[in-house]
PDB file of C-alpha atoms in Angstrom:
ATOM      1  CA  MET A   1     -10.676 -64.055   2.645  1.00 67.00           C
ATOM      2  CA  ASP A   2      -9.252 -63.771  -0.833  1.00 85.00           C
ATOM      3  CA  PHE A   3     -10.123 -66.010  -3.775  1.00 95.00           C
ATOM      4  CA  PRO A   4      -8.873 -68.481  -4.866  1.00 97.00           C
ATOM      5  CA  ARG A   5      -8.410 -70.241  -1.531  1.00 95.00           C
ATOM      6  CA  THR A   6      -7.600 -73.695  -0.153  1.00 95.00           C
ATOM      7  CA  LEU A   7      -8.966 -74.682   3.253  1.00 93.00           C
ATOM      8  CA  ARG A   8      -8.405 -77.692   5.503  1.00 96.00           C
ATOM      9  CA  ILE A   9     -11.633 -78.786   7.228  1.00 95.00           C
ATOM     10  CA  PRO A  10     -11.498 -81.343  10.075  1.00 95.00           C
ATOM     11  CA  ILE A  11     -14.895 -83.066  10.350  1.00 94.00           C
ATOM     12  CA  ARG A  12     -16.312 -83.708  13.807  1.00 91.00           C
ATOM     13  CA  LEU A  13     -19.731 -85.187  14.536  1.00 88.00           C
ATOM     14  CA  ASP A  14     -21.221 -84.192  17.884  1.00 83.00           C
ATOM     15  CA  ASP A  15     -22.711 -86.711  20.344  1.00 79.00           C
ATOM     16  CA  ASP A  16     -26.371 -85.775  19.835  1.00 79.00           C
ATOM     17  CA  PRO A  17     -28.451 -88.624  21.355  1.00 75.00           C
ATOM     18  CA  GLY A  18     -30.826 -88.255  18.406  1.00 77.00           C
ATOM     19  CA  TYR A  19     -28.231 -90.023  16.235  1.00 79.00           C
ATOM     20  CA  ARG A  20     -28.554 -93.295  18.149  1.00 79.00           C
ATOM     21  CA  GLY A  21     -29.755 -96.153  15.999  1.00 74.00           C
ATOM     22  CA  SER A  22     -29.099 -94.255  12.750  1.00 77.00           C
ATOM     23  CA  VAL A  23     -26.255 -94.109  10.222  1.00 78.00           C
ATOM     24  CA  HIS A  24     -24.982 -91.109  12.219  1.00 84.00           C
ATOM     25  CA  ASP A  25     -24.247 -93.537  15.096  1.00 84.00           C
ATOM     26  CA  ASP A  26     -20.730 -94.967  14.751  1.00 83.00           C
ATOM     27  CA  ALA A  27     -21.625 -98.509  15.869  1.00 85.00           C
ATOM     28  CA  VAL A  28     -24.653 -98.708  13.569  1.00 80.00           C
ATOM     29  CA  ALA A  29     -22.728 -97.304  10.599  1.00 81.00           C
ATOM     30  CA  ARG A  30     -19.911 -99.829  11.057  1.00 89.00           C
ATOM     31  CA  ARG A  31     -22.405-102.708  11.223  1.00 86.00           C
ATOM     32  CA  MET A  32     -23.796-101.467   7.908  1.00 76.00           C
ATOM     33  CA  GLY A  33     -20.346-101.599   6.320  1.00 83.00           C
ATOM     34  CA  PHE A  34     -19.340 -97.928   6.595  1.00 84.00           C
ATOM     35  CA  LYS A  35     -15.969 -97.014   8.084  1.00 89.00           C
ATOM     36  CA  ALA A  36     -17.474 -94.611  10.647  1.00 87.00           C
ATOM     37  CA  ALA A  37     -20.582 -92.577  11.412  1.00 87.00           C
ATOM     38  CA  LEU A  38     -21.883 -90.657   8.390  1.00 88.00           C
ATOM     39  CA  VAL A  39     -22.016 -86.873   8.707  1.00 92.00           C
ATOM     40  CA  PRO A  40     -25.380 -85.290   7.756  1.00 90.00           C
ATOM     41  CA  GLY A  41     -25.343 -83.324   4.514  1.00 93.00           C
ATOM     42  CA  ALA A  42     -26.530 -80.194   6.315  1.00 94.00           C
ATOM     43  CA  PHE A  43     -23.221 -80.104   8.203  1.00 94.00           C
ATOM     44  CA  VAL A  44     -21.211 -80.316   4.976  1.00 96.00           C
ATOM     45  CA  TYR A  45     -23.438 -77.515   3.632  1.00 97.00           C
ATOM     46  CA  GLY A  46     -22.487 -75.521   6.726  1.00 96.00           C
ATOM     47  CA  HIS A  47     -18.771 -75.878   5.982  1.00 95.00           C
ATOM     48  CA  VAL A  48     -19.315 -74.546   2.444  1.00 97.00           C
ATOM     49  CA  SER A  49     -21.275 -71.588   3.828  1.00 97.00           C
ATOM     50  CA  ARG A  50     -18.345 -70.692   6.082  1.00 94.00           C
ATOM     51  CA  ILE A  51     -16.250 -69.908   2.999  1.00 96.00           C
ATOM     52  CA  ALA A  52     -18.842 -67.268   2.079  1.00 97.00           C
ATOM     53  CA  VAL A  53     -18.995 -65.745   5.560  1.00 96.00           C
ATOM     54  CA  ASP A  54     -15.199 -65.634   5.803  1.00 94.00           C
ATOM     55  CA  SER A  55     -15.185 -63.704   2.525  1.00 95.00           C
ATOM     56  CA  TRP A  56     -18.149 -61.312   2.768  1.00 96.00           C
ATOM     57  CA  GLY A  57     -19.134 -61.305   6.438  1.00 96.00           C
ATOM     58  CA  VAL A  58     -22.558 -60.064   7.463  1.00 96.00           C
ATOM     59  CA  ASP A  59     -23.250 -58.781   3.937  1.00 97.00           C
ATOM     60  CA  TRP A  60     -23.493 -62.401   2.793  1.00 98.00           C
ATOM     61  CA  LEU A  61     -26.095 -63.102   5.494  1.00 97.00           C
ATOM     62  CA  ARG A  62     -28.048 -60.099   4.197  1.00 97.00           C
ATOM     63  CA  HIS A  63     -28.231 -61.091   0.525  1.00 97.00           C
ATOM     64  CA  GLY A  64     -25.666 -63.775  -0.379  1.00 98.00           C
ATOM     65  CA  LEU A  65     -26.201 -67.038  -2.246  1.00 98.00           C
ATOM     66  CA  MET A  66     -24.719 -70.532  -2.204  1.00 99.00           C
ATOM     67  CA  GLY A  67     -25.256 -74.066  -3.406  1.00 98.00           C
ATOM     68  CA  ALA A  68     -23.950 -77.503  -2.410  1.00 98.00           C
ATOM     69  CA  ARG A  69     -24.289 -81.013  -3.842  1.00 98.00           C
ATOM     70  CA  PHE A  70     -23.241 -84.095  -1.883  1.00 97.00           C
ATOM     71  CA  ARG A  71     -21.552 -86.755  -3.999  1.00 96.00           C
ATOM     72  CA  ARG A  72     -19.996 -89.248  -1.550  1.00 95.00           C
ATOM     73  CA  PRO A  73     -20.312 -90.047   2.158  1.00 93.00           C
ATOM     74  CA  VAL A  74     -18.419 -87.868   4.615  1.00 95.00           C
ATOM     75  CA  TYR A  75     -17.391 -89.609   7.832  1.00 93.00           C
ATOM     76  CA  ASP A  76     -16.799 -88.503  11.389  1.00 91.00           C
ATOM     77  CA  GLY A  77     -13.055 -87.871  11.691  1.00 93.00           C
ATOM     78  CA  ASP A  78     -12.482 -87.106   8.007  1.00 95.00           C
ATOM     79  CA  VAL A  79     -10.266 -84.189   7.047  1.00 97.00           C
ATOM     80  CA  LEU A  80     -11.538 -82.458   3.920  1.00 98.00           C
ATOM     81  CA  THR A  81      -9.736 -80.064   1.612  1.00 98.00           C
ATOM     82  CA  ALA A  82     -11.874 -77.284   0.156  1.00 97.00           C
ATOM     83  CA  GLU A  83     -10.742 -75.572  -3.039  1.00 98.00           C
ATOM     84  CA  ALA A  84     -12.519 -72.265  -3.724  1.00 98.00           C
ATOM     85  CA  SER A  85     -11.885 -70.868  -7.212  1.00 98.00           C
ATOM     86  CA  ALA A  86     -11.235 -67.291  -8.251  1.00 98.00           C
ATOM     87  CA  LEU A  87     -14.380 -65.172  -8.458  1.00 98.00           C
ATOM     88  CA  ALA A  88     -16.160 -65.075 -11.816  1.00 98.00           C
ATOM     89  CA  ASP A  89     -18.870 -62.671 -12.969  1.00 98.00           C
ATOM     90  CA  THR A  90     -21.952 -64.662 -14.050  1.00 97.00           C
ATOM     91  CA  GLY A  91     -23.947 -61.595 -15.084  1.00 97.00           C
ATOM     92  CA  SER A  92     -26.079 -61.700 -11.936  1.00 97.00           C
ATOM     93  CA  ASP A  93     -23.478 -62.397  -9.237  1.00 98.00           C
ATOM     94  CA  ARG A  94     -19.783 -62.827  -8.490  1.00 98.00           C
ATOM     95  CA  ARG A  95     -19.225 -66.511  -7.784  1.00 98.00           C
ATOM     96  CA  SER A  96     -16.564 -68.923  -6.562  1.00 98.00           C
ATOM     97  CA  GLU A  97     -16.847 -72.636  -7.384  1.00 99.00           C
ATOM     98  CA  VAL A  98     -16.073 -74.942  -4.460  1.00 99.00           C
ATOM     99  CA  SER A  99     -14.842 -78.550  -4.413  1.00 99.00           C
ATOM    100  CA  LEU A 100     -14.430 -80.650  -1.254  1.00 98.00           C
ATOM    101  CA  ARG A 101     -12.176 -83.731  -1.306  1.00 98.00           C
ATOM    102  CA  ASN A 102     -11.356 -86.310   1.335  1.00 98.00           C
ATOM    103  CA  GLU A 103      -7.894 -87.578   2.242  1.00 97.00           C
ATOM    104  CA  ASP A 104      -8.105 -90.199  -0.523  1.00 97.00           C
ATOM    105  CA  GLY A 105      -8.567 -87.424  -3.089  1.00 98.00           C
ATOM    106  CA  GLU A 106     -12.214 -88.327  -3.724  1.00 98.00           C
ATOM    107  CA  GLU A 107     -14.565 -85.432  -4.416  1.00 98.00           C
ATOM    108  CA  VAL A 108     -17.245 -85.716  -1.723  1.00 98.00           C
ATOM    109  CA  ALA A 109     -19.112 -82.473  -2.442  1.00 98.00           C
ATOM    110  CA  THR A 110     -19.238 -79.591  -4.889  1.00 98.00           C
ATOM    111  CA  GLY A 111     -20.779 -76.182  -4.513  1.00 98.00           C
ATOM    112  CA  TRP A 112     -20.480 -72.464  -4.981  1.00 99.00           C
ATOM    113  CA  VAL A 113     -20.719 -69.239  -2.988  1.00 99.00           C
ATOM    114  CA  ALA A 114     -21.706 -65.882  -4.434  1.00 98.00           C
ATOM    115  CA  MET A 115     -22.687 -62.278  -3.871  1.00 98.00           C
ATOM    116  CA  PRO A 116     -25.325 -60.751  -6.156  1.00 98.00           C
ATOM    117  CA  LEU A 117     -24.507 -57.716  -8.257  1.00 98.00           C
ATOM    118  CA  GLU A 118     -27.819 -56.185  -7.131  1.00 97.00           C
ATOM    119  CA  ASP A 119     -29.603 -56.681  -3.808  1.00 95.00           C
ATOM    120  CA  PRO A 120     -32.410 -59.256  -4.212  1.00 96.00           C
ATOM    121  CA  MET A 121     -36.036 -58.479  -3.414  1.00 97.00           C
ATOM    122  CA  PRO A 122     -37.493 -60.930  -0.871  1.00 98.00           C
ATOM    123  CA  PRO A 123     -40.915 -62.465  -1.515  1.00 98.00           C
ATOM    124  CA  ALA A 124     -43.818 -60.632   0.105  1.00 98.00           C
ATOM    125  CA  VAL A 125     -44.766 -62.385   3.336  1.00 97.00           C
ATOM    126  CA  ALA A 126     -48.431 -62.109   2.311  1.00 97.00           C
ATOM    127  CA  ASP A 127     -47.618 -64.549  -0.498  1.00 97.00           C
ATOM    128  CA  CYS A 128     -46.006 -67.049   1.887  1.00 98.00           C
ATOM    129  CA  PRO A 129     -48.715 -69.036   3.679  1.00 97.00           C
ATOM    130  CA  VAL A 130     -47.655 -71.117   6.676  1.00 98.00           C
ATOM    131  CA  GLN A 131     -49.644 -74.162   7.706  1.00 97.00           C
ATOM    132  CA  PRO A 132     -49.096 -76.401  10.744  1.00 98.00           C
ATOM    133  CA  LEU A 133     -47.358 -79.747  10.547  1.00 98.00           C
ATOM    134  CA  PRO A 134     -49.929 -82.450   9.751  1.00 96.00           C
ATOM    135  CA  GLU A 135     -50.840 -84.857  12.525  1.00 95.00           C
ATOM    136  CA  PRO A 136     -50.346 -87.583  11.599  1.00 96.00           C
ATOM    137  CA  PRO A 137     -47.977 -86.896   8.686  1.00 96.00           C
ATOM    138  CA  GLN A 138     -49.197 -87.930   5.244  1.00 92.00           C
ATOM    139  CA  ALA A 139     -47.820 -91.326   4.173  1.00 97.00           C
ATOM    140  CA  VAL A 140     -45.992 -91.230   0.833  1.00 98.00           C
ATOM    141  CA  GLU A 141     -45.236 -94.377  -1.167  1.00 97.00           C
ATOM    142  CA  PRO A 142     -42.486 -94.588  -3.831  1.00 97.00           C
ATOM    143  CA  GLY A 143     -43.666 -92.487  -6.768  1.00 97.00           C
ATOM    144  CA  GLY A 144     -46.478 -90.990  -4.710  1.00 98.00           C
ATOM    145  CA  MET A 145     -45.087 -87.520  -4.021  1.00 98.00           C
ATOM    146  CA  VAL A 146     -47.420 -84.885  -5.509  1.00 98.00           C
ATOM    147  CA  VAL A 147     -46.045 -81.655  -6.978  1.00 99.00           C
ATOM    148  CA  GLY A 148     -47.717 -78.620  -5.442  1.00 98.00           C
ATOM    149  CA  THR A 149     -48.219 -80.192  -2.004  1.00 98.00           C
ATOM    150  CA  ARG A 150     -47.798 -77.593   0.724  1.00 98.00           C
ATOM    151  CA  LEU A 151     -45.313 -78.281   3.505  1.00 98.00           C
ATOM    152  CA  GLY A 152     -46.231 -77.977   7.142  1.00 98.00           C
ATOM    153  CA  SER A 153     -44.260 -76.006   9.688  1.00 98.00           C
ATOM    154  CA  ARG A 154     -43.539 -75.414  13.304  1.00 96.00           C
ATOM    155  CA  ASN A 155     -44.071 -71.835  14.423  1.00 96.00           C
ATOM    156  CA  ALA A 156     -41.563 -71.613  17.232  1.00 97.00           C
ATOM    157  CA  VAL A 157     -38.936 -69.318  18.692  1.00 98.00           C
ATOM    158  CA  LEU A 158     -35.323 -70.303  18.054  1.00 98.00           C
ATOM    159  CA  THR A 159     -34.097 -70.233  21.637  1.00 97.00           C
ATOM    160  CA  GLY A 160     -30.617 -69.305  22.755  1.00 95.00           C
ATOM    161  CA  GLU A 161     -30.056 -72.877  23.946  1.00 95.00           C
ATOM    162  CA  GLU A 162     -31.084 -74.318  20.555  1.00 95.00           C
ATOM    163  CA  PHE A 163     -28.729 -71.860  18.879  1.00 95.00           C
ATOM    164  CA  ARG A 164     -25.811 -72.872  21.114  1.00 93.00           C
ATOM    165  CA  ARG A 165     -26.483 -76.562  20.451  1.00 93.00           C
ATOM    166  CA  SER A 166     -26.489 -75.836  16.725  1.00 94.00           C
ATOM    167  CA  LEU A 167     -23.117 -74.082  16.929  1.00 94.00           C
ATOM    168  CA  ASN A 168     -21.697 -77.173  18.625  1.00 91.00           C
ATOM    169  CA  ALA A 169     -23.332 -79.589  16.171  1.00 91.00           C
ATOM    170  CA  PHE A 170     -21.959 -77.720  13.146  1.00 93.00           C
ATOM    171  CA  ASP A 171     -18.576 -77.129  14.827  1.00 91.00           C
ATOM    172  CA  GLU A 172     -19.192 -73.470  14.012  1.00 92.00           C
ATOM    173  CA  GLY A 173     -16.878 -70.899  15.554  1.00 91.00           C
ATOM    174  CA  HIS A 174     -17.048 -67.807  13.340  1.00 92.00           C
ATOM    175  CA  PRO A 175     -17.027 -64.553  15.386  1.00 93.00           C
ATOM    176  CA  LEU A 176     -20.206 -63.332  13.650  1.00 92.00           C
ATOM    177  CA  TYR A 177     -22.064 -66.223  15.225  1.00 95.00           C
ATOM    178  CA  LEU A 178     -20.230 -66.516  18.531  1.00 92.00           C
ATOM    179  CA  GLY A 179     -20.226 -62.817  19.353  1.00 88.00           C
ATOM    180  CA  GLY A 180     -22.554 -61.203  16.859  1.00 78.00           C
ATOM    181  CA  GLY A 181     -25.747 -62.994  17.816  1.00 89.00           C
ATOM    182  CA  LEU A 182     -26.457 -64.081  14.237  1.00 97.00           C
ATOM    183  CA  VAL A 183     -27.660 -67.534  13.184  1.00 98.00           C
ATOM    184  CA  HIS A 184     -25.541 -69.490  10.699  1.00 96.00           C
ATOM    185  CA  SER A 185     -26.926 -70.657   7.363  1.00 96.00           C
ATOM    186  CA  GLY A 186     -26.577 -74.344   8.231  1.00 96.00           C
ATOM    187  CA  CYS A 187     -28.883 -73.949  11.221  1.00 96.00           C
ATOM    188  CA  LEU A 188     -31.473 -72.197   9.053  1.00 98.00           C
ATOM    189  CA  ILE A 189     -31.580 -74.785   6.265  1.00 98.00           C
ATOM    190  CA  ARG A 190     -31.697 -77.571   8.846  1.00 95.00           C
ATOM    191  CA  ARG A 191     -34.713 -75.823  10.394  1.00 97.00           C
ATOM    192  CA  THR A 192     -36.702 -75.668   7.154  1.00 98.00           C
ATOM    193  CA  MET A 193     -35.543 -79.180   6.219  1.00 96.00           C
ATOM    194  CA  PHE A 194     -36.972 -80.502   9.495  1.00 95.00           C
ATOM    195  CA  ASP A 195     -40.354 -78.961   8.660  1.00 98.00           C
ATOM    196  CA  ALA A 196     -40.302 -80.371   5.128  1.00 97.00           C
ATOM    197  CA  ASN A 197     -39.376 -83.885   6.225  1.00 95.00           C
ATOM    198  CA  ARG A 198     -41.852 -83.933   9.133  1.00 96.00           C
ATOM    199  CA  SER A 199     -44.651 -83.047   6.714  1.00 98.00           C
ATOM    200  CA  PHE A 200     -44.652 -86.636   5.384  1.00 98.00           C
ATOM    201  CA  ARG A 201     -44.178 -90.233   6.496  1.00 97.00           C
ATOM    202  CA  PHE A 202     -41.624 -91.655   4.091  1.00 94.00           C
ATOM    203  CA  PRO A 203     -40.948 -95.307   3.197  1.00 92.00           C
ATOM    204  CA  ALA A 204     -37.205 -94.863   3.886  1.00 87.00           C
ATOM    205  CA  PRO A 205     -34.852 -92.370   5.563  1.00 85.00           C
ATOM    206  CA  VAL A 206     -34.614 -89.161   3.530  1.00 88.00           C
ATOM    207  CA  VAL A 207     -31.242 -88.390   1.919  1.00 89.00           C
ATOM    208  CA  PHE A 208     -30.303 -84.726   1.407  1.00 92.00           C
ATOM    209  CA  VAL A 209     -28.805 -84.573  -2.113  1.00 95.00           C
ATOM    210  CA  SER A 210     -28.329 -80.861  -2.810  1.00 98.00           C
ATOM    211  CA  GLY A 211     -29.421 -77.433  -1.684  1.00 98.00           C
ATOM    212  CA  GLU A 212     -29.304 -73.795  -2.732  1.00 98.00           C
ATOM    213  CA  ALA A 213     -29.799 -70.701  -0.607  1.00 98.00           C
ATOM    214  CA  GLN A 214     -30.679 -67.070  -1.205  1.00 99.00           C
ATOM    215  CA  HIS A 215     -30.419 -64.947   1.920  1.00 99.00           C
ATOM    216  CA  PHE A 216     -32.474 -61.779   2.362  1.00 99.00           C
ATOM    217  CA  ALA A 217     -31.768 -60.793   5.996  1.00 98.00           C
ATOM    218  CA  PRO A 218     -29.826 -62.042   9.036  1.00 98.00           C
ATOM    219  CA  VAL A 219     -31.646 -64.056  11.712  1.00 98.00           C
ATOM    220  CA  SER A 220     -31.023 -63.864  15.470  1.00 97.00           C
ATOM    221  CA  PRO A 221     -31.846 -66.201  18.361  1.00 97.00           C
ATOM    222  CA  GLY A 222     -35.130 -65.270  20.025  1.00 97.00           C
ATOM    223  CA  GLN A 223     -36.982 -64.751  16.754  1.00 98.00           C
ATOM    224  CA  ARG A 224     -39.983 -66.889  15.798  1.00 98.00           C
ATOM    225  CA  LEU A 225     -39.287 -69.003  12.715  1.00 99.00           C
ATOM    226  CA  SER A 226     -41.648 -70.827  10.370  1.00 99.00           C
ATOM    227  CA  THR A 227     -41.459 -72.397   6.918  1.00 99.00           C
ATOM    228  CA  SER A 228     -43.635 -71.606   3.924  1.00 99.00           C
ATOM    229  CA  GLY A 229     -42.869 -74.431   1.542  1.00 98.00           C
ATOM    230  CA  THR A 230     -44.021 -76.398  -1.482  1.00 99.00           C
ATOM    231  CA  VAL A 231     -43.048 -79.575  -3.318  1.00 99.00           C
ATOM    232  CA  THR A 232     -41.836 -78.247  -6.678  1.00 99.00           C
ATOM    233  CA  ALA A 233     -40.798 -81.473  -8.465  1.00 99.00           C
ATOM    234  CA  ALA A 234     -40.952 -85.252  -8.059  1.00 99.00           C
ATOM    235  CA  TYR A 235     -39.346 -87.890 -10.262  1.00 98.00           C
ATOM    236  CA  GLU A 236     -37.637 -91.288 -10.434  1.00 98.00           C
ATOM    237  CA  ARG A 237     -34.053 -91.757 -11.580  1.00 97.00           C
ATOM    238  CA  LYS A 238     -32.165 -95.071 -11.677  1.00 95.00           C
ATOM    239  CA  GLY A 239     -34.655 -96.649  -9.316  1.00 95.00           C
ATOM    240  CA  ARG A 240     -34.530 -93.871  -6.727  1.00 94.00           C
ATOM    241  CA  HIS A 241     -37.367 -91.479  -6.025  1.00 97.00           C
ATOM    242  CA  TYR A 242     -36.565 -87.786  -5.632  1.00 98.00           C
ATOM    243  CA  PHE A 243     -38.496 -84.709  -4.598  1.00 98.00           C
ATOM    244  CA  GLU A 244     -37.577 -81.040  -4.751  1.00 99.00           C
ATOM    245  CA  THR A 245     -38.844 -78.331  -2.438  1.00 99.00           C
ATOM    246  CA  GLU A 246     -38.824 -74.571  -2.109  1.00 99.00           C
ATOM    247  CA  GLU A 247     -38.674 -73.541   1.537  1.00 99.00           C
ATOM    248  CA  LEU A 248     -39.097 -69.892   2.543  1.00 99.00           C
ATOM    249  CA  LEU A 249     -37.942 -69.028   6.058  1.00 99.00           C
ATOM    250  CA  VAL A 250     -40.421 -66.585   7.617  1.00 99.00           C
ATOM    251  CA  VAL A 251     -39.275 -64.567  10.651  1.00 99.00           C
ATOM    252  CA  ASP A 252     -41.780 -63.349  13.266  1.00 98.00           C
ATOM    253  CA  GLY A 253     -44.538 -63.710  10.674  1.00 97.00           C
ATOM    254  CA  ALA A 254     -43.364 -60.439   9.156  1.00 98.00           C
ATOM    255  CA  ARG A 255     -40.578 -61.017   6.632  1.00 98.00           C
ATOM    256  CA  VAL A 256     -38.792 -63.665   4.585  1.00 99.00           C
ATOM    257  CA  ALA A 257     -35.165 -64.084   5.668  1.00 99.00           C
ATOM    258  CA  ALA A 258     -34.079 -66.823   3.243  1.00 99.00           C
ATOM    259  CA  ARG A 259     -35.173 -69.081   0.409  1.00 99.00           C
ATOM    260  CA  PHE A 260     -33.873 -72.645   0.266  1.00 99.00           C
ATOM    261  CA  ARG A 261     -34.311 -75.020  -2.653  1.00 99.00           C
ATOM    262  CA  ARG A 262     -33.507 -78.638  -1.855  1.00 98.00           C
ATOM    263  CA  THR A 263     -33.379 -81.992  -3.631  1.00 98.00           C
ATOM    264  CA  SER A 264     -33.831 -85.167  -1.578  1.00 95.00           C
ATOM    265  CA  ILE A 265     -34.212 -88.916  -2.101  1.00 93.00           C
ATOM    266  CA  TYR A 266     -37.209 -90.363  -0.250  1.00 93.00           C
ATOM    267  CA  ALA A 267     -37.384 -93.959  -1.567  1.00 94.00           C
TER     268      ALA A 267
END
């Protein structure tokens, strides 16, 4: 894919029973005053990542970067327009800025996709401790998130069935994923996000605000995945409580495949 580029993105939310009773359930969302079910931010992130894969293919899964920030709700049935700018040299990578707008012309998300000018060095796995998810999760009150807290993690194989469900959930149809046996970036960040959010008991549903990714190696179904993560910042802004995390995706206990940095609202 050449830059600049304009893409039309139909948004479809799958019928995962886990959405029932949440804002991702159409009936619940409408009762709360929304026009339809809200689409999780991870899925919007996945659509931004597709611009990168269309452009650089498997090389992007080996060492590409991206970022996304979610500015307004995205609804099931929306049709978004993505504008990807011409590539610019930042000194460390070649980058395209991305803007996603809904049919009313409102900017619902911004982001960027990039390829580094030099291949990045992944963190040494010896420096990436993995600890189990706490049972029960630690309760966190507004303002109570502590910087430096380690995140827990599952240590489980990503099965072929889980991978196929993820492709359906993200409406992902790129040939690299369908035929190449490689796991898409949205599935990976959702995996580490699950571990981060299950490490605590929050006073309110967590809202995914923004995320950045640095890939170091492709991931395939059948590999064992775990998260080595830390709370890196916590603060209050306009009455909302935020926390930031660094989440390293460890594959088979032997290498780091990606680093995700996320910002979330927890109260």
